[in-house]
């Protein structure tokens, strides 16, 4: 993070501390600049109550979202690090019609360790998780879910398979260069690891996106300065091993904080496959006093170098994925922009178009909101 903000090392820490700040310090105006192409059309919004109680758990912090069209089932992953209640996901009823969206929580499932126990609180050490992304596997194989881990607990990011009842199936083999490192200036940045997860249509490949660059790959984005490359890694689902990786360059922070030296950041918050090779990448930025910015891009993984063997990415020695703007969500008529971290395909509309459904992580902060938004997705020409 910028050196001028020494008291907050992550966006989550800052936003959770903002409960004492006036709302004007958090909510901002529209993103300046040219309007984005209109490849999304807003269909509807829905919100859940702040700190809603469901079967003894606190609903909030929803950082992953997915829909199984075969079963009509929806899941939302909570990023509670077992601090309020054990790590968990919720099942939802989602009803989508023209210009209308409704969401109801129907069930909650506790995720479990390989030993069959709920994941411990971070203060307890051990296998600490920070759940961030979730995808259904076909044919009753359960779910994939990604965790950022916890650097202070010595737990690096993980990609895991679980059954629908939360039982652990296996861990994937995460390459060592994506781990938190003991050597300064190398490895993953704290709370900037596995943030996005996408599954190819044939479910043979799972892509996992780092939120920010590794220490050795470049800086985090700043105002007027793009960040270093975020690595997006492809895993073979059958073997659980990484098979390829591409580099993605996030934008500069689009708006300066209203107070000089105020907190700001930008990074990848979710990814989603369009087809076997094309991917949607959601960039989420926050600047103190200026609010959120959400931009959706499209990339083609075939056009980028394979960076998996590279321990350090040096400009000019690799080819990043070229990106094309799909939409600036500030242009789409939403009632507000919040900390959107989950994104999935919903049911197709009567005209055959796909629907894109997103959810925001409220950080269990009263000044934020758990917001679901549904869009009609228009394919590019």
Coordinates of C-alpha atoms in Angstrom, one line a residue:
X1 CA 0.0 0.0 0.0
X2 CA 1.1 3.6 -0.4
X3 CA 3.7 4.7 2.2
X4 CA 1.5 7.6 3.2
X5 CA -1.0 5.2 4.8
X6 CA 1.0 3.4 7.4
X7 CA -1.9 2.5 9.7
X8 CA -3.8 0.3 7.2
X9 CA -2.0 -2.5 5.3
X10 CA -5.1 -3.8 3.6
X11 CA -8.4 -2.5 2.2
X12 CA -10.3 -4.8 4.5
X13 CA -8.6 -3.4 7.6
X14 CA -9.2 0.1 6.4
X15 CA -12.9 -0.4 5.6
X16 CA -13.6 -2.3 8.8
X17 CA -12.1 0.5 10.7
X18 CA -14.2 3.0 8.8
X19 CA -17.3 2.2 10.9
X20 CA -16.5 5.3 12.9
X21 CA -16.1 7.6 9.8
X22 CA -18.9 9.6 8.3
X23 CA -20.4 8.1 5.2
X24 CA -19.1 11.0 3.1
X25 CA -15.6 9.7 3.7
X26 CA -16.4 6.4 1.9
X27 CA -18.9 7.2 -0.9
X28 CA -17.7 9.1 -4.0
X29 CA -18.8 10.4 -7.3
X30 CA -18.7 8.9 -10.8
X31 CA -15.4 7.8 -12.4
X32 CA -14.1 10.5 -14.7
X33 CA -13.3 9.9 -18.4
X34 CA -14.9 8.4 -21.4
X35 CA -17.9 6.2 -21.0
X36 CA -17.4 2.4 -21.3
X37 CA -18.9 0.3 -24.1
X38 CA -22.4 -0.8 -23.1
X39 CA -22.0 -4.6 -23.0
X40 CA -23.9 -4.8 -19.7
X41 CA -27.5 -3.8 -19.1
X42 CA -28.8 -3.6 -15.5
X43 CA -31.7 -5.9 -14.8
X44 CA -32.1 -5.5 -11.1
X45 CA -30.6 -5.1 -7.6
X46 CA -31.3 -6.6 -4.2
X47 CA -29.7 -6.2 -0.8
X48 CA -29.5 -8.2 2.4
X49 CA -29.8 -6.6 5.8
X50 CA -26.7 -5.6 7.7
X51 CA -25.4 -8.4 9.9
X52 CA -28.4 -10.5 9.1
X53 CA -28.7 -13.5 11.5
X54 CA -29.3 -16.8 9.8
X55 CA -29.3 -20.1 11.8
X56 CA -26.9 -18.6 14.3
X57 CA -24.5 -17.1 11.7
X58 CA -23.8 -13.6 10.6
X59 CA -24.5 -13.1 6.9
X60 CA -22.0 -10.7 5.3
X61 CA -18.6 -10.6 3.8
X62 CA -19.9 -12.4 0.6
X63 CA -16.8 -12.7 -1.6
X64 CA -17.7 -15.5 -3.9
X65 CA -20.8 -16.4 -5.9
X66 CA -21.8 -19.2 -8.3
X67 CA -24.8 -20.8 -9.9
X68 CA -25.3 -24.4 -11.0
X69 CA -27.8 -24.3 -13.9
X70 CA -28.3 -28.1 -13.7
X71 CA -29.7 -27.9 -10.2
X72 CA -30.8 -24.3 -10.1
X73 CA -28.6 -23.9 -7.0
X74 CA -26.8 -20.8 -5.9
X75 CA -23.9 -20.5 -3.4
X76 CA -22.2 -17.5 -1.8
X77 CA -18.9 -17.8 0.0
X78 CA -18.4 -15.8 3.2
X79 CA -14.9 -14.4 3.8
X80 CA -15.2 -14.5 7.6
X81 CA -11.8 -15.9 8.8
X82 CA -13.7 -17.9 11.4
X83 CA -13.7 -14.8 13.6
X84 CA -17.5 -14.5 13.9
X85 CA -18.4 -18.0 13.1
X86 CA -16.5 -20.9 11.4
X87 CA -15.7 -20.4 7.7
X88 CA -18.8 -21.2 5.7
X89 CA -20.9 -20.7 2.5
X90 CA -24.6 -20.0 2.1
X91 CA -27.1 -21.4 -0.3
X92 CA -29.5 -18.9 -1.9
X93 CA -32.7 -18.6 -3.7
X94 CA -32.3 -16.1 -6.5
X95 CA -35.2 -15.0 -8.7
X96 CA -34.4 -12.9 -11.7
X97 CA -36.9 -11.3 -14.1
X98 CA -36.9 -8.3 -16.3
X99 CA -35.9 -5.3 -14.1
X100 CA -36.4 -7.3 -10.9
X101 CA -34.1 -9.4 -8.7
X102 CA -34.8 -11.0 -5.3
X103 CA -32.4 -13.0 -3.1
X104 CA -33.2 -15.1 0.0
X105 CA -30.8 -17.1 2.2
X106 CA -31.9 -20.7 2.4
X107 CA -29.0 -22.6 4.0
X108 CA -25.5 -22.4 5.6
X109 CA -22.7 -25.0 5.4
X110 CA -19.5 -25.0 7.5
X111 CA -16.4 -25.8 5.5
X112 CA -14.1 -28.4 7.2
X113 CA -10.5 -29.2 7.4
X114 CA -8.9 -32.5 6.2
X115 CA -9.4 -33.7 9.8
X116 CA -13.1 -33.0 9.5
X117 CA -13.1 -30.0 11.9
X118 CA -14.3 -26.4 11.3
X119 CA -11.4 -24.1 10.3
X120 CA -9.9 -22.4 13.4
X121 CA -9.8 -18.7 14.2
X122 CA -6.7 -16.9 13.0
X123 CA -5.6 -16.3 16.7
X124 CA -5.4 -20.1 17.1
X125 CA -2.9 -20.5 14.3
X126 CA -2.9 -23.7 12.2
X127 CA -4.9 -24.0 9.0
X128 CA -6.2 -20.4 8.9
X129 CA -8.3 -19.5 5.9
X130 CA -9.6 -16.4 4.2
X131 CA -12.3 -17.7 1.8
X132 CA -12.6 -15.5 -1.3
X133 CA -13.9 -17.4 -4.4
X134 CA -16.1 -20.5 -5.1
X135 CA -17.2 -22.5 -8.2
X136 CA -19.4 -25.6 -8.7
X137 CA -17.9 -28.7 -10.1
X138 CA -20.1 -30.8 -12.4
X139 CA -21.5 -34.3 -11.9
X140 CA -21.8 -34.1 -8.1
X141 CA -18.1 -33.5 -7.5
X142 CA -18.8 -30.6 -5.1
X143 CA -17.1 -27.3 -5.1
X144 CA -13.7 -25.6 -5.6
X145 CA -12.9 -22.7 -3.3
X146 CA -9.9 -20.4 -2.9
X147 CA -8.5 -18.9 0.2
X148 CA -6.0 -16.1 0.6
X149 CA -4.5 -17.7 3.6
X150 CA -3.0 -15.5 6.3
X151 CA 0.6 -14.3 6.3
X152 CA 0.7 -13.7 10.1
X153 CA -0.4 -17.2 10.7
X154 CA 2.1 -18.6 8.2
X155 CA -0.7 -20.0 6.0
X156 CA -0.2 -19.4 2.3
X157 CA -3.0 -19.3 -0.3
X158 CA -4.9 -22.5 -1.1
X159 CA -7.2 -23.9 -3.7
X160 CA -9.4 -26.7 -2.3
X161 CA -12.1 -29.1 -3.3
X162 CA -15.0 -29.7 -0.9
X163 CA -18.3 -31.6 -1.1
X164 CA -21.6 -29.8 -0.9
X165 CA -21.8 -30.7 2.8
X166 CA -18.5 -28.9 3.4
X167 CA -16.3 -32.0 3.8
X168 CA -12.7 -31.6 2.6
X169 CA -11.7 -33.6 -0.5
X170 CA -8.2 -32.4 -1.4
X171 CA -5.8 -29.5 -1.7
X172 CA -4.4 -28.4 -5.0
X173 CA -0.6 -28.0 -5.4
X174 CA 0.0 -24.3 -5.3
X175 CA 3.4 -23.2 -6.9
X176 CA 5.9 -22.0 -4.3
X177 CA 6.3 -18.6 -5.9
X178 CA 2.7 -17.8 -5.0
X179 CA 3.2 -18.5 -1.3
X180 CA 4.0 -16.0 1.4
X181 CA 7.8 -15.8 1.6
X182 CA 10.0 -15.4 4.6
X183 CA 12.6 -13.5 2.5
X184 CA 11.7 -9.8 2.3
X185 CA 10.8 -8.5 -1.1
X186 CA 9.6 -11.8 -2.5
X187 CA 6.4 -13.8 -2.6
X188 CA 2.8 -12.8 -2.2
X189 CA 1.6 -9.6 -0.5
X190 CA -0.5 -9.9 2.6
X191 CA -4.2 -10.2 1.8
X192 CA -3.4 -9.8 -2.0
X193 CA -3.4 -13.4 -3.1
X194 CA -6.1 -15.8 -4.4
X195 CA -9.0 -13.4 -5.0
X196 CA -10.6 -14.7 -8.2
X197 CA -11.5 -18.2 -9.4
X198 CA -12.9 -19.3 -12.8
X199 CA -13.7 -22.7 -14.3
X200 CA -13.6 -23.5 -18.0
X201 CA -16.9 -24.8 -19.5
X202 CA -15.5 -28.3 -19.6
X203 CA -14.5 -28.1 -16.0
X204 CA -11.0 -29.4 -16.8
X205 CA -9.1 -26.2 -16.0
X206 CA -9.5 -23.9 -13.0
X207 CA -7.9 -20.4 -13.2
X208 CA -7.0 -18.6 -10.0
X209 CA -6.2 -14.9 -9.9
X210 CA -3.9 -13.0 -7.6
X211 CA -5.3 -9.7 -6.4
X212 CA -2.0 -7.9 -6.8
X213 CA 1.5 -8.4 -8.0
X214 CA 4.1 -10.5 -6.1
X215 CA 6.6 -8.4 -4.3
X216 CA 9.3 -9.2 -6.9
X217 CA 7.1 -8.6 -9.9
X218 CA 6.3 -5.0 -9.3
X219 CA 4.5 -2.4 -7.2
X220 CA 0.8 -2.1 -6.3
X221 CA -1.1 0.4 -8.4
X222 CA -1.1 4.0 -7.4
X223 CA -2.8 7.2 -8.6
X224 CA -1.5 7.7 -12.1
X225 CA 0.6 4.6 -11.9
X226 CA -0.5 1.1 -13.1
X227 CA 0.5 -1.8 -10.8
X228 CA 2.8 -4.7 -11.5
X229 CA 1.4 -7.8 -13.1
X230 CA -1.1 -10.0 -11.3
X231 CA -0.5 -13.7 -12.0
X232 CA -3.5 -15.8 -13.1
X233 CA -2.7 -19.5 -12.8
X234 CA -4.3 -22.4 -14.6
X235 CA -4.7 -25.7 -12.7
X236 CA -5.5 -29.0 -14.2
X237 CA -8.5 -30.1 -12.1
X238 CA -7.9 -33.8 -12.5
X239 CA -4.3 -33.7 -11.1
X240 CA -4.5 -30.6 -9.0
X241 CA -1.3 -29.2 -10.5
X242 CA -0.6 -25.8 -12.1
X243 CA -0.1 -26.1 -15.9
X244 CA 0.0 -22.5 -17.1
X245 CA 0.0 -18.9 -16.0
X246 CA -0.6 -15.5 -17.6
X247 CA 0.2 -12.0 -16.4
X248 CA -2.5 -9.3 -16.2
X249 CA -1.7 -5.6 -15.7
X250 CA -4.2 -3.7 -13.5
X251 CA -5.0 -0.1 -14.1
X252 CA -3.7 2.8 -12.1
X253 CA -6.0 3.9 -9.2
X254 CA -8.6 5.9 -11.2
X255 CA -9.4 8.6 -8.6
X256 CA -7.1 10.2 -6.1
X257 CA -8.1 10.2 -2.4
X258 CA -9.8 13.4 -1.4
X259 CA -7.3 13.8 1.5
X260 CA -3.7 14.0 0.3
X261 CA -2.0 10.7 1.4
X262 CA -5.3 9.0 2.0
X263 CA -5.7 5.3 1.4
X264 CA -6.2 4.0 -2.1
X265 CA -5.8 0.7 -4.0
X266 CA -6.8 -1.3 -7.1
X267 CA -6.7 -5.0 -7.9
X268 CA -8.4 -8.0 -9.4
X269 CA -11.4 -9.0 -7.3
X270 CA -12.9 -11.8 -9.5
X271 CA -12.6 -13.7 -12.8
X272 CA -15.1 -15.6 -14.9
X273 CA -14.7 -17.7 -18.1
X274 CA -16.5 -16.5 -21.2
X275 CA -15.5 -19.7 -23.0
X276 CA -12.5 -22.1 -23.0
X277 CA -10.0 -19.3 -23.5
X278 CA -11.6 -15.9 -23.0
X279 CA -12.0 -14.5 -19.5
X280 CA -13.7 -11.6 -17.7
X281 CA -11.6 -9.8 -15.2
X282 CA -13.1 -7.5 -12.6
X283 CA -10.9 -4.7 -11.3
X284 CA -12.0 -3.1 -8.0
X285 CA -10.5 0.1 -6.7
X286 CA -11.1 2.2 -3.6
X287 CA -9.9 5.7 -2.7
X288 CA -10.7 7.3 0.6
X289 CA -13.3 10.0 0.1
X290 CA -13.6 9.2 -3.6
X291 CA -15.3 5.8 -3.2
X292 CA -15.3 2.7 -5.2
X293 CA -14.5 2.1 -8.9
X294 CA -15.5 -1.2 -10.7
X295 CA -14.3 -2.0 -14.2
X296 CA -14.9 -5.2 -16.1
X297 CA -12.4 -6.3 -18.8
X298 CA -12.1 -9.1 -21.3
X299 CA -8.9 -11.0 -22.0
X300 CA -7.9 -13.9 -24.2
X301 CA -5.5 -16.2 -22.4
X302 CA -4.0 -17.5 -25.7
X303 CA -2.4 -14.2 -26.4
X304 CA -0.2 -14.1 -23.3
X305 CA 3.1 -15.6 -22.4
X306 CA 3.3 -18.6 -20.0
X307 CA 4.8 -17.0 -16.9
X308 CA 4.6 -20.2 -14.7
X309 CA 8.3 -20.9 -14.9
X310 CA 9.4 -17.3 -14.1
X311 CA 10.3 -16.6 -10.5
X312 CA 10.3 -12.8 -11.3
X313 CA 8.5 -11.0 -14.1
X314 CA 10.7 -8.4 -15.8
X315 CA 9.1 -5.9 -18.2
X316 CA 9.9 -6.7 -21.8
X317 CA 10.7 -10.4 -21.0
X318 CA 7.0 -11.6 -21.1
X319 CA 3.8 -10.7 -22.9
X320 CA 0.9 -9.8 -20.6
X321 CA -2.7 -10.5 -21.6
X322 CA -4.2 -7.7 -23.7
X323 CA -7.4 -6.4 -22.1
X324 CA -10.5 -4.8 -23.6
X325 CA -13.0 -2.8 -21.5
X326 CA -16.4 -4.4 -21.3
X327 CA -18.1 -2.0 -18.9
X328 CA -17.4 0.6 -16.2
X329 CA -20.1 -0.3 -13.6
X330 CA -20.4 3.3 -12.7
X331 CA -22.2 3.9 -16.0
X332 CA -24.9 1.3 -15.6
X333 CA -27.4 2.9 -13.3
X334 CA -26.7 1.1 -10.0
X335 CA -28.0 2.7 -6.9
X336 CA -24.4 2.6 -5.5
X337 CA -21.1 1.0 -6.1
X338 CA -19.7 -1.2 -3.3
X339 CA -17.0 -3.7 -2.7
X340 CA -18.0 -6.2 -5.5
X341 CA -16.0 -9.5 -5.2
X342 CA -18.3 -12.2 -6.5
X343 CA -19.4 -12.8 -10.1
X344 CA -21.1 -15.6 -11.9
X345 CA -23.4 -16.5 -14.8
X346 CA -27.1 -16.7 -14.1
X347 CA -29.9 -18.2 -16.1
X348 CA -30.2 -17.2 -19.8
X349 CA -32.9 -14.7 -20.7
X350 CA -35.7 -15.4 -23.1
X351 CA -33.7 -13.7 -25.9
X352 CA -30.9 -16.2 -25.3
X353 CA -28.5 -13.7 -23.8
X354 CA -26.5 -14.6 -20.7
X355 CA -27.1 -12.9 -17.3
X356 CA -24.2 -11.8 -15.2
X357 CA -24.9 -11.7 -11.4
X358 CA -22.5 -9.9 -8.9
X359 CA -22.4 -9.6 -5.1
X360 CA -20.5 -7.1 -2.9
X361 CA -18.6 -7.9 0.3
X362 CA -19.7 -5.5 3.0
X363 CA -16.7 -6.3 5.2
X364 CA -19.2 -6.5 8.1
X365 CA -19.2 -2.7 8.0
X366 CA -22.4 -0.8 8.7
X367 CA -21.5 1.8 6.1
X368 CA -21.3 -0.8 3.3
X369 CA -23.9 -3.1 1.9
X370 CA -24.4 -6.7 0.7
X371 CA -25.6 -5.8 -2.8
X372 CA -26.6 -8.3 -5.5
X373 CA -26.8 -6.9 -9.1
X374 CA -27.9 -8.7 -12.2
X375 CA -27.0 -7.6 -15.8
X376 CA -27.8 -8.7 -19.3
X377 CA -24.5 -9.6 -21.0
X378 CA -24.0 -8.6 -24.6
X379 CA -21.4 -10.4 -26.6
X380 CA -18.9 -8.4 -28.5
X381 CA -19.2 -8.1 -32.2

